[in-house]
């Protein structure tokens, strides 16, 4: 079993612009250990801030209750015991001690000789042991050290490897490695120190982090470090999602991570950070399980010719078939089958032509648009319209909260509500929730994502496409609205959602 140590809460928080709240940190810690089943998590750097101390205490208290306290780790420093006091006061019992893994760092940053640095490390380790704190040791800038000053690295290992250090953590701090030298350097460390447990910590500056992790595992390291969505300084760290896929499929290395929860945790972290997952990011990107070309959908109908081992169901996702100018009948049929709609060949031809026409105009078509396109082309309702917006008024004044008054008809009954919000659409949604939850006593979908696409060119009258993702009774779906006014576009997307859930009753 390879150990997975996730450092989203420490190294991942060094992503520019990312700072988790105390409750967000606790939530992510629970997701990592309870849902994903990673082996260990690094949750903080000692001495950073009072907020960091509060979140560390909260996570440690929860971890003790769950029996996880030995799986919680904190970055500490060779600072005369100050970090150790901070860690002990937070209730944690494992320090990831930061030492220098290259002669340059030791000489020019610490301004100490290697012997002086070793003695300082030994003193800190003795203090930690006396306090009941277990020690893992980071050799910061190890990749440069093993490349430029290997004797320094070996002297450090010779001096420290017999001490009470659980793991030596060998980081590619500046992301300079490639798979060839990663394998060579890791192999040399393991050959020289066969009784030592090594963790490899990759950075992604050359987009090689996952490949380097694969090489390190093949060389025989015992643990690897990841972050959710590849968060981290500069280009980030090795993303957990891709690492697990590679471990499971490419090198068949056992690990304890629960694949089907990866996408869920990635989306939660995306929400907390505001750092959007690229649509083409492997495993968790929005488009990676979407077939665009019609020939691919046709091949999937013929013995799954365009499937690989990365089946979306493994990661809690489903395969989708995009609708646009590259779509063929096979793509459209896949979407119609999912909606339970059957069309004859002539109707299929007309629908295909309309979707291609919309694609040429750079309008995105979702599966939820299909019933409306069909109704427009065939002049018949393939999905019953049971919700109508009769009237609404949105007011916006300087220094005042926007207010929305809304009147809708649901199954021939009329309802009216007024609400204020942080924006016009927020006020509209709050009025709508009042109707569904207050007057009807019914569940209301959760809005999970909201994005706007505006064509380039700077025209103020250009059409705006608003895409809204929803979750309702365990189902996720997306609706689109198109209008010159962004709020109107959002309301049109919302009306499609209302009719969809009404037809799900």
Coordinates of C-alpha atoms in Angstrom, one line a residue:
X1 CA 0.0 0.0 0.0
X2 CA 1.3 3.4 -0.9
X3 CA 0.6 6.1 1.7
X4 CA -1.3 9.2 0.5
X5 CA -0.6 12.4 2.5
X6 CA -2.8 15.3 1.4
X7 CA -1.5 18.8 2.1
X8 CA -4.4 20.8 0.7
X9 CA -4.9 22.6 4.0
X10 CA -1.2 23.6 4.3
X11 CA 0.6 23.7 1.0
X12 CA -2.6 24.1 -1.0
X13 CA -3.5 27.2 1.0
X14 CA -0.3 28.7 -0.4
X15 CA -2.1 29.1 -3.7
X16 CA -2.3 32.8 -4.5
X17 CA -5.6 34.2 -3.2
X18 CA -6.7 31.1 -1.3
X19 CA -7.4 31.3 2.4
X20 CA -9.8 28.9 4.1
X21 CA -12.0 29.9 7.1
X22 CA -11.8 27.8 10.3
X23 CA -15.0 25.9 9.4
X24 CA -13.9 25.3 5.9
X25 CA -10.7 23.8 7.1
X26 CA -12.5 21.5 9.4
X27 CA -15.0 20.5 6.7
X28 CA -12.1 19.7 4.3
X29 CA -10.3 17.7 6.9
X30 CA -13.4 15.6 7.5
X31 CA -13.8 15.0 3.7
X32 CA -10.2 14.0 3.3
X33 CA -10.2 11.5 6.1
X34 CA -13.9 10.4 6.4
X35 CA -14.9 10.3 2.7
X36 CA -11.7 10.0 0.7
X37 CA -9.8 7.8 3.3
X38 CA -6.4 9.4 2.6
X39 CA -3.8 8.1 5.1
X40 CA -2.6 11.4 6.5
X41 CA -3.3 15.2 6.2
X42 CA -1.0 18.2 6.7
X43 CA -3.3 20.9 8.1
X44 CA -1.3 23.9 9.0
X45 CA 2.1 25.7 9.4
X46 CA 3.0 26.5 13.0
X47 CA 3.0 30.1 14.1
X48 CA 1.2 31.6 11.1
X49 CA -1.8 33.3 12.6
X50 CA -4.4 33.0 15.4
X51 CA -6.9 31.8 12.8
X52 CA -4.5 29.0 11.9
X53 CA -4.2 28.1 15.5
X54 CA -7.9 28.0 16.0
X55 CA -8.5 25.8 13.0
X56 CA -5.7 23.5 14.1
X57 CA -7.2 23.1 17.6
X58 CA -10.6 22.5 16.1
X59 CA -9.4 19.8 13.7
X60 CA -7.3 18.2 16.4
X61 CA -10.2 18.0 18.8
X62 CA -12.4 16.3 16.1
X63 CA -9.5 14.0 15.1
X64 CA -9.0 12.8 18.8
X65 CA -12.7 12.0 19.0
X66 CA -12.5 9.9 15.8
X67 CA -9.2 8.2 16.6
X68 CA -7.4 10.1 13.8
X69 CA -5.0 12.3 15.8
X70 CA -1.9 10.5 14.6
X71 CA -3.0 11.1 11.0
X72 CA -3.0 14.9 11.6
X73 CA 0.3 16.7 10.8
X74 CA 1.6 20.2 11.1
X75 CA 4.6 21.9 9.4
X76 CA 7.1 23.0 12.0
X77 CA 10.5 24.7 12.0
X78 CA 13.9 24.4 13.6
X79 CA 13.3 27.4 15.8
X80 CA 14.4 26.5 19.3
X81 CA 11.1 24.8 20.2
X82 CA 8.7 27.6 19.4
X83 CA 6.9 25.6 16.7
X84 CA 6.7 22.5 19.0
X85 CA 5.1 24.6 21.7
X86 CA 2.6 25.9 19.2
X87 CA 1.8 22.4 17.9
X88 CA 1.5 20.9 21.4
X89 CA -0.8 23.7 22.5
X90 CA -3.1 23.0 19.5
X91 CA -3.4 19.4 20.5
X92 CA -1.5 17.8 17.6
X93 CA 1.1 15.1 18.0
X94 CA 3.0 15.0 14.7
X95 CA 5.4 17.6 13.4
X96 CA 6.7 17.7 9.8
X97 CA 9.9 19.4 10.6
X98 CA 11.3 21.6 7.8
X99 CA 15.1 21.2 7.3
X100 CA 17.3 22.2 4.4
X101 CA 17.9 19.6 1.7
X102 CA 20.4 21.5 -0.3
X103 CA 23.8 23.0 0.5
X104 CA 22.7 26.4 -1.0
X105 CA 19.7 26.7 1.3
X106 CA 21.8 25.7 4.3
X107 CA 24.6 28.1 3.4
X108 CA 22.8 31.2 2.1
X109 CA 19.4 31.1 3.8
X110 CA 20.4 29.8 7.3
X111 CA 24.0 31.0 7.0
X112 CA 25.1 27.9 8.9
X113 CA 27.5 25.0 8.2
X114 CA 25.9 21.6 7.6
X115 CA 27.2 20.4 10.9
X116 CA 25.6 23.3 12.8
X117 CA 22.3 22.7 11.0
X118 CA 22.4 18.9 11.9
X119 CA 22.9 19.8 15.5
X120 CA 20.0 22.2 15.5
X121 CA 17.8 19.5 13.9
X122 CA 18.9 16.9 16.5
X123 CA 18.1 19.4 19.3
X124 CA 14.6 20.0 17.9
X125 CA 14.0 16.3 17.4
X126 CA 15.0 15.6 21.0
X127 CA 12.6 18.3 22.2
X128 CA 9.8 16.9 20.2
X129 CA 10.4 13.4 21.5
X130 CA 10.4 14.7 25.0
X131 CA 7.0 16.3 24.4
X132 CA 5.5 13.2 22.9
X133 CA 5.5 14.6 19.4
X134 CA 6.4 12.3 16.5
X135 CA 8.7 13.7 13.8
X136 CA 8.7 13.5 10.0
X137 CA 11.5 15.5 8.3
X138 CA 11.2 17.6 5.2
X139 CA 14.4 18.0 3.2
X140 CA 13.4 21.3 1.6
X141 CA 14.9 21.9 -1.9
X142 CA 16.0 18.2 -2.0
X143 CA 15.7 18.0 -5.7
X144 CA 18.3 20.7 -6.2
X145 CA 20.3 19.3 -3.4
X146 CA 20.5 15.8 -4.8
X147 CA 21.3 17.3 -8.2
X148 CA 23.9 19.9 -7.2
X149 CA 25.2 18.9 -3.8
X150 CA 24.5 15.2 -3.4
X151 CA 27.2 14.7 -0.8
X152 CA 25.5 17.3 1.4
X153 CA 22.2 15.2 1.1
X154 CA 24.0 12.0 2.0
X155 CA 25.8 13.5 4.9
X156 CA 22.5 14.8 6.2
X157 CA 20.9 11.3 5.9
X158 CA 23.9 9.6 7.5
X159 CA 23.7 12.0 10.4
X160 CA 19.9 11.7 10.9
X161 CA 18.6 8.5 9.5
X162 CA 19.3 6.5 12.7
X163 CA 17.3 8.9 14.8
X164 CA 13.7 8.8 15.8
X165 CA 12.4 10.2 12.5
X166 CA 9.3 8.3 11.1
X167 CA 9.6 9.5 7.5
X168 CA 12.0 11.5 5.4
X169 CA 10.0 13.7 3.0
X170 CA 11.9 14.5 -0.2
X171 CA 10.3 17.4 -2.1
X172 CA 10.8 18.8 -5.5
X173 CA 10.4 22.2 -4.0
X174 CA 10.9 24.2 -7.2
X175 CA 9.3 21.7 -9.6
X176 CA 12.6 21.1 -11.5
X177 CA 12.5 17.3 -11.9
X178 CA 11.4 15.1 -14.8
X179 CA 10.4 11.4 -14.6
X180 CA 13.9 10.2 -15.6
X181 CA 15.8 12.0 -12.9
X182 CA 13.0 11.6 -10.3
X183 CA 13.3 7.8 -10.8
X184 CA 17.1 8.0 -10.6
X185 CA 17.3 10.2 -7.5
X186 CA 14.6 8.3 -5.6
X187 CA 16.2 5.0 -6.4
X188 CA 19.6 6.2 -5.2
X189 CA 18.0 7.4 -1.9
X190 CA 16.3 4.0 -1.4
X191 CA 19.4 2.0 -2.4
X192 CA 21.5 3.9 0.2
X193 CA 18.9 3.9 3.0
X194 CA 16.8 0.8 2.5
X195 CA 15.3 1.0 6.1
X196 CA 14.1 4.6 5.8
X197 CA 10.5 5.5 4.8
X198 CA 10.5 8.1 2.1
X199 CA 7.7 10.4 1.0
X200 CA 7.9 12.2 -2.4
X201 CA 6.4 15.7 -2.7
X202 CA 6.0 17.0 -6.3
X203 CA 5.4 20.4 -7.7
X204 CA 4.0 21.1 -11.1
X205 CA 6.1 23.9 -12.7
X206 CA 6.7 21.8 -15.8
X207 CA 3.4 20.1 -15.8
X208 CA 5.2 16.9 -14.7
X209 CA 4.0 16.5 -11.1
X210 CA 1.9 13.4 -11.8
X211 CA 4.5 11.8 -14.1
X212 CA 7.1 12.4 -11.4
X213 CA 4.9 10.9 -8.7
X214 CA 4.5 7.8 -10.9
X215 CA 8.3 7.6 -11.4
X216 CA 8.9 8.0 -7.6
X217 CA 6.4 5.2 -6.8
X218 CA 8.1 2.9 -9.4
X219 CA 11.4 3.7 -7.7
X220 CA 10.0 2.5 -4.4
X221 CA 9.0 5.5 -2.3
X222 CA 6.6 4.7 0.5
X223 CA 4.4 7.7 0.4
X224 CA 3.3 10.6 -1.9
X225 CA 1.9 14.1 -1.2
X226 CA -1.1 15.5 -3.1
X227 CA -3.5 18.4 -2.9
X228 CA -7.2 18.6 -4.1
X229 CA -7.4 20.1 -7.6
X230 CA -3.6 20.5 -7.6
X231 CA -3.7 23.6 -5.4
X232 CA -0.3 24.9 -4.3
X233 CA 2.3 27.6 -4.9
X234 CA 3.1 28.7 -8.4
X235 CA 1.8 25.9 -10.7
X236 CA 0.6 23.9 -7.8
X237 CA 1.2 20.4 -6.4
X238 CA 0.3 16.9 -7.7
X239 CA -3.5 16.7 -7.9
X240 CA -5.0 13.8 -5.9
X241 CA -7.5 13.0 -8.6
X242 CA -5.0 12.3 -11.3
X243 CA -2.5 10.7 -9.0
X244 CA -5.1 8.1 -7.9
X245 CA -6.1 7.4 -11.4
X246 CA -2.5 6.8 -12.4
X247 CA -1.8 4.6 -9.3
X248 CA -4.8 2.5 -10.0
X249 CA -4.6 2.1 -13.8
X250 CA -1.1 2.7 -14.9
X251 CA 1.1 1.1 -12.2
X252 CA -1.5 -1.0 -10.3
X253 CA -0.4 0.3 -6.9
X254 CA -2.8 -0.3 -4.0
X255 CA -4.0 2.6 -2.0
X256 CA -6.9 3.4 0.3
X257 CA -8.5 6.4 -1.5
X258 CA -12.2 6.0 -2.3
X259 CA -12.4 7.0 -6.0
X260 CA -16.1 7.6 -6.2
X261 CA -15.9 10.5 -3.7
X262 CA -13.1 12.3 -5.5
X263 CA -15.3 14.5 -7.7
X264 CA -17.5 15.5 -4.8
X265 CA -14.6 16.6 -2.7
X266 CA -13.0 18.5 -5.6
X267 CA -16.2 20.4 -6.2
X268 CA -16.5 21.4 -2.5
X269 CA -12.9 22.6 -2.5
X270 CA -13.5 24.5 -5.7
X271 CA -16.4 26.3 -4.0
X272 CA -14.4 27.2 -0.9
X273 CA -11.4 28.5 -2.8
X274 CA -13.1 30.2 -5.8
X275 CA -10.4 28.6 -8.0
X276 CA -12.3 27.0 -10.8
X277 CA -11.4 23.6 -12.1
X278 CA -10.4 23.8 -15.7
X279 CA -13.0 22.2 -17.9
X280 CA -10.4 19.9 -19.5
X281 CA -8.7 18.9 -16.2
X282 CA -8.4 15.1 -16.1
X283 CA -10.9 13.1 -13.9
X284 CA -12.7 16.1 -12.4
X285 CA -12.9 18.6 -15.3
X286 CA -16.4 19.3 -16.6
X287 CA -15.6 18.2 -20.1
X288 CA -13.5 15.1 -19.5
X289 CA -16.3 12.6 -19.7
X290 CA -18.1 14.5 -22.5
X291 CA -18.0 13.2 -26.1
X292 CA -18.3 15.9 -28.6
X293 CA -17.8 14.3 -32.0
X294 CA -20.8 12.3 -33.3
X295 CA -18.5 9.5 -34.5
X296 CA -17.5 8.9 -30.9
X297 CA -21.1 8.6 -29.7
X298 CA -21.7 6.2 -32.6
X299 CA -18.7 4.2 -31.6
X300 CA -20.0 4.0 -28.0
X301 CA -23.2 2.5 -29.3
X302 CA -21.1 -0.1 -31.0
X303 CA -19.4 -2.0 -28.2
X304 CA -18.1 1.1 -26.4
X305 CA -15.3 1.7 -29.0
X306 CA -14.4 5.1 -27.5
X307 CA -14.2 4.1 -23.8
X308 CA -11.0 3.8 -21.8
X309 CA -10.5 2.6 -18.2
X310 CA -11.4 6.0 -16.8
X311 CA -15.1 5.3 -16.6
X312 CA -16.9 8.3 -15.1
X313 CA -18.9 6.1 -12.7
X314 CA -15.7 5.3 -10.9
X315 CA -15.5 8.9 -9.8
X316 CA -19.2 9.5 -9.1
X317 CA -19.9 11.0 -12.5
X318 CA -21.7 10.1 -15.7
X319 CA -20.8 10.2 -19.4
X320 CA -22.3 13.0 -21.4
X321 CA -22.7 13.8 -25.1
X322 CA -22.2 17.4 -26.1
X323 CA -24.6 19.1 -28.4
X324 CA -23.1 21.5 -31.0
X325 CA -22.0 21.8 -34.6
X326 CA -19.8 18.6 -34.2
X327 CA -22.7 16.6 -33.0
X328 CA -24.2 13.9 -35.1
X329 CA -27.4 12.0 -34.7
X330 CA -25.7 9.6 -32.3
X331 CA -24.9 12.4 -29.8
X332 CA -28.5 13.7 -30.0
X333 CA -30.0 10.2 -29.6
X334 CA -27.9 9.6 -26.5
X335 CA -29.3 12.8 -25.0
X336 CA -32.9 12.0 -26.1
X337 CA -32.7 8.6 -24.6
X338 CA -31.7 10.1 -21.3
X339 CA -34.7 12.4 -21.5
X340 CA -37.0 9.5 -22.6
X341 CA -37.9 11.2 -25.9
X342 CA -38.2 9.2 -29.1
X343 CA -38.2 11.0 -32.6
X344 CA -38.6 9.6 -36.1
X345 CA -35.8 10.1 -38.7
X346 CA -37.3 13.2 -40.3
X347 CA -37.7 14.9 -36.9
X348 CA -34.2 13.9 -36.0
X349 CA -32.9 15.5 -39.2
X350 CA -34.5 18.8 -38.3
X351 CA -33.3 18.8 -34.7
X352 CA -29.8 18.0 -35.9
X353 CA -29.8 20.9 -38.4
X354 CA -31.0 23.3 -35.7
X355 CA -28.3 22.2 -33.2
X356 CA -25.6 22.6 -35.9
X357 CA -27.0 26.0 -36.7
X358 CA -26.8 27.1 -33.1
X359 CA -23.3 25.7 -32.8
X360 CA -22.2 27.8 -35.8
X361 CA -23.5 30.9 -33.9
X362 CA -21.4 29.8 -30.9
X363 CA -24.4 29.2 -28.8
X364 CA -24.0 26.3 -26.3
X365 CA -26.8 23.8 -26.2
X366 CA -27.4 21.6 -23.2
X367 CA -29.5 18.5 -22.9
X368 CA -32.0 20.6 -21.0
X369 CA -32.5 22.8 -24.1
X370 CA -33.5 19.8 -26.2
X371 CA -37.2 19.7 -25.3
X372 CA -37.5 23.4 -26.1
X373 CA -35.7 23.1 -29.4
X374 CA -37.9 20.1 -30.3
X375 CA -41.0 22.0 -29.3
X376 CA -40.0 25.0 -31.4
X377 CA -39.2 22.9 -34.5
X378 CA -42.1 20.5 -34.3
X379 CA -44.6 23.0 -32.9
X380 CA -45.5 20.5 -30.2
X381 CA -44.8 20.2 -26.5
X382 CA -42.6 17.2 -25.8
X383 CA -42.3 18.4 -22.1
X384 CA -45.4 19.8 -20.5
X385 CA -45.0 23.4 -19.4
X386 CA -46.6 23.5 -16.0
X387 CA -44.9 26.6 -14.6
X388 CA -45.4 30.1 -16.1
X389 CA -44.0 33.4 -14.8
X390 CA -46.9 35.7 -15.0
X391 CA -45.2 38.9 -13.9
X392 CA -42.2 40.1 -12.0
X393 CA -40.8 43.5 -10.9
X394 CA -37.2 44.0 -9.9
X395 CA -36.2 47.3 -8.2
X396 CA -32.7 48.6 -7.6
X397 CA -31.8 51.7 -5.7
X398 CA -28.6 53.2 -4.4
X399 CA -28.0 52.3 -0.8
X400 CA -31.0 49.9 -0.8
X401 CA -31.3 46.1 -1.1
X402 CA -32.8 45.1 -4.4
X403 CA -36.4 43.9 -4.2
X404 CA -38.3 41.4 -6.3
X405 CA -42.0 40.9 -6.6
X406 CA -43.0 37.7 -8.4
X407 CA -46.2 36.2 -9.6
X408 CA -46.1 32.7 -11.0
X409 CA -48.6 30.0 -12.1
X410 CA -48.0 26.4 -11.1
X411 CA -50.4 23.8 -12.4
X412 CA -53.2 26.4 -12.9
X413 CA -52.8 28.0 -9.4
X414 CA -51.3 31.5 -9.0
X415 CA -48.8 32.5 -6.3
X416 CA -47.2 35.8 -5.4
X417 CA -44.3 36.8 -3.1
X418 CA -41.9 39.7 -2.5
X419 CA -38.4 39.4 -1.1
X420 CA -35.1 41.4 -0.9
X421 CA -31.7 40.2 -1.7
X422 CA -28.0 41.0 -2.3
X423 CA -28.7 41.4 -6.0
X424 CA -31.8 41.4 -8.3
X425 CA -31.5 37.7 -9.2
X426 CA -30.9 36.9 -5.5
X427 CA -34.1 38.7 -4.6
X428 CA -35.9 36.9 -7.4
X429 CA -34.7 33.5 -6.1
X430 CA -35.6 34.3 -2.5
X431 CA -39.2 35.3 -3.6
X432 CA -39.4 32.0 -5.5
X433 CA -38.2 30.0 -2.5
X434 CA -40.8 31.7 -0.4
X435 CA -43.5 30.3 -2.7
X436 CA -42.1 26.8 -2.9
X437 CA -41.1 26.4 0.7
X438 CA -43.5 28.7 2.5
X439 CA -46.7 28.4 0.5
X440 CA -46.3 25.0 -1.1
X441 CA -44.1 23.3 1.6
X442 CA -41.9 21.7 -1.0
X443 CA -38.2 21.1 -1.5
X444 CA -36.4 23.7 -3.7
X445 CA -33.4 22.9 -5.8
X446 CA -29.9 24.0 -4.6
X447 CA -28.0 26.3 -7.0
X448 CA -24.6 24.7 -7.2
X449 CA -22.9 26.8 -10.0
X450 CA -23.7 30.0 -11.9
X451 CA -21.7 31.1 -15.0
X452 CA -22.2 33.7 -17.6
X453 CA -20.8 33.7 -21.2
X454 CA -20.6 37.0 -23.0
X455 CA -19.4 37.1 -26.6
X456 CA -16.3 39.2 -27.3
X457 CA -16.6 42.5 -29.1
X458 CA -17.9 44.9 -26.4
X459 CA -21.4 45.3 -27.7
X460 CA -23.8 46.2 -24.9
X461 CA -26.7 44.6 -26.7
X462 CA -25.0 41.2 -27.2
X463 CA -26.8 38.1 -26.1
X464 CA -25.7 36.7 -22.8
X465 CA -25.8 33.0 -22.1
X466 CA -26.3 32.1 -18.4
X467 CA -25.7 28.6 -17.3
X468 CA -27.0 27.4 -13.9
X469 CA -26.2 24.1 -12.3
X470 CA -28.8 22.6 -9.9
X471 CA -29.1 19.7 -7.5
X472 CA -32.5 18.3 -6.7
X473 CA -33.3 15.1 -4.8
X474 CA -29.9 13.6 -5.6
X475 CA -30.0 14.6 -9.3
X476 CA -27.7 17.2 -10.8
X477 CA -28.6 19.1 -14.0
X478 CA -27.9 22.3 -15.8
X479 CA -30.2 24.8 -17.5
X480 CA -29.4 27.7 -19.9
X481 CA -31.0 31.1 -20.5
X482 CA -30.2 33.4 -23.4
X483 CA -31.1 37.1 -23.4
X484 CA -29.5 40.5 -24.0
X485 CA -30.0 41.1 -20.2
X486 CA -28.0 39.0 -17.8
X487 CA -30.8 38.9 -15.2
X488 CA -33.4 38.0 -17.8
X489 CA -31.1 35.2 -19.0
X490 CA -30.8 33.8 -15.5
X491 CA -34.6 34.0 -15.0
X492 CA -35.1 32.1 -18.3
X493 CA -32.7 29.4 -17.1
X494 CA -34.5 29.2 -13.8
X495 CA -37.9 28.8 -15.5
X496 CA -36.5 25.8 -17.3
X497 CA -35.4 24.4 -14.0
X498 CA -38.9 24.9 -12.5
X499 CA -40.6 23.0 -15.3
X500 CA -38.0 20.3 -15.1
X501 CA -38.6 19.6 -11.4
X502 CA -42.4 19.9 -11.9
X503 CA -42.2 17.1 -14.5
X504 CA -40.1 15.1 -12.0
X505 CA -42.9 15.0 -9.5

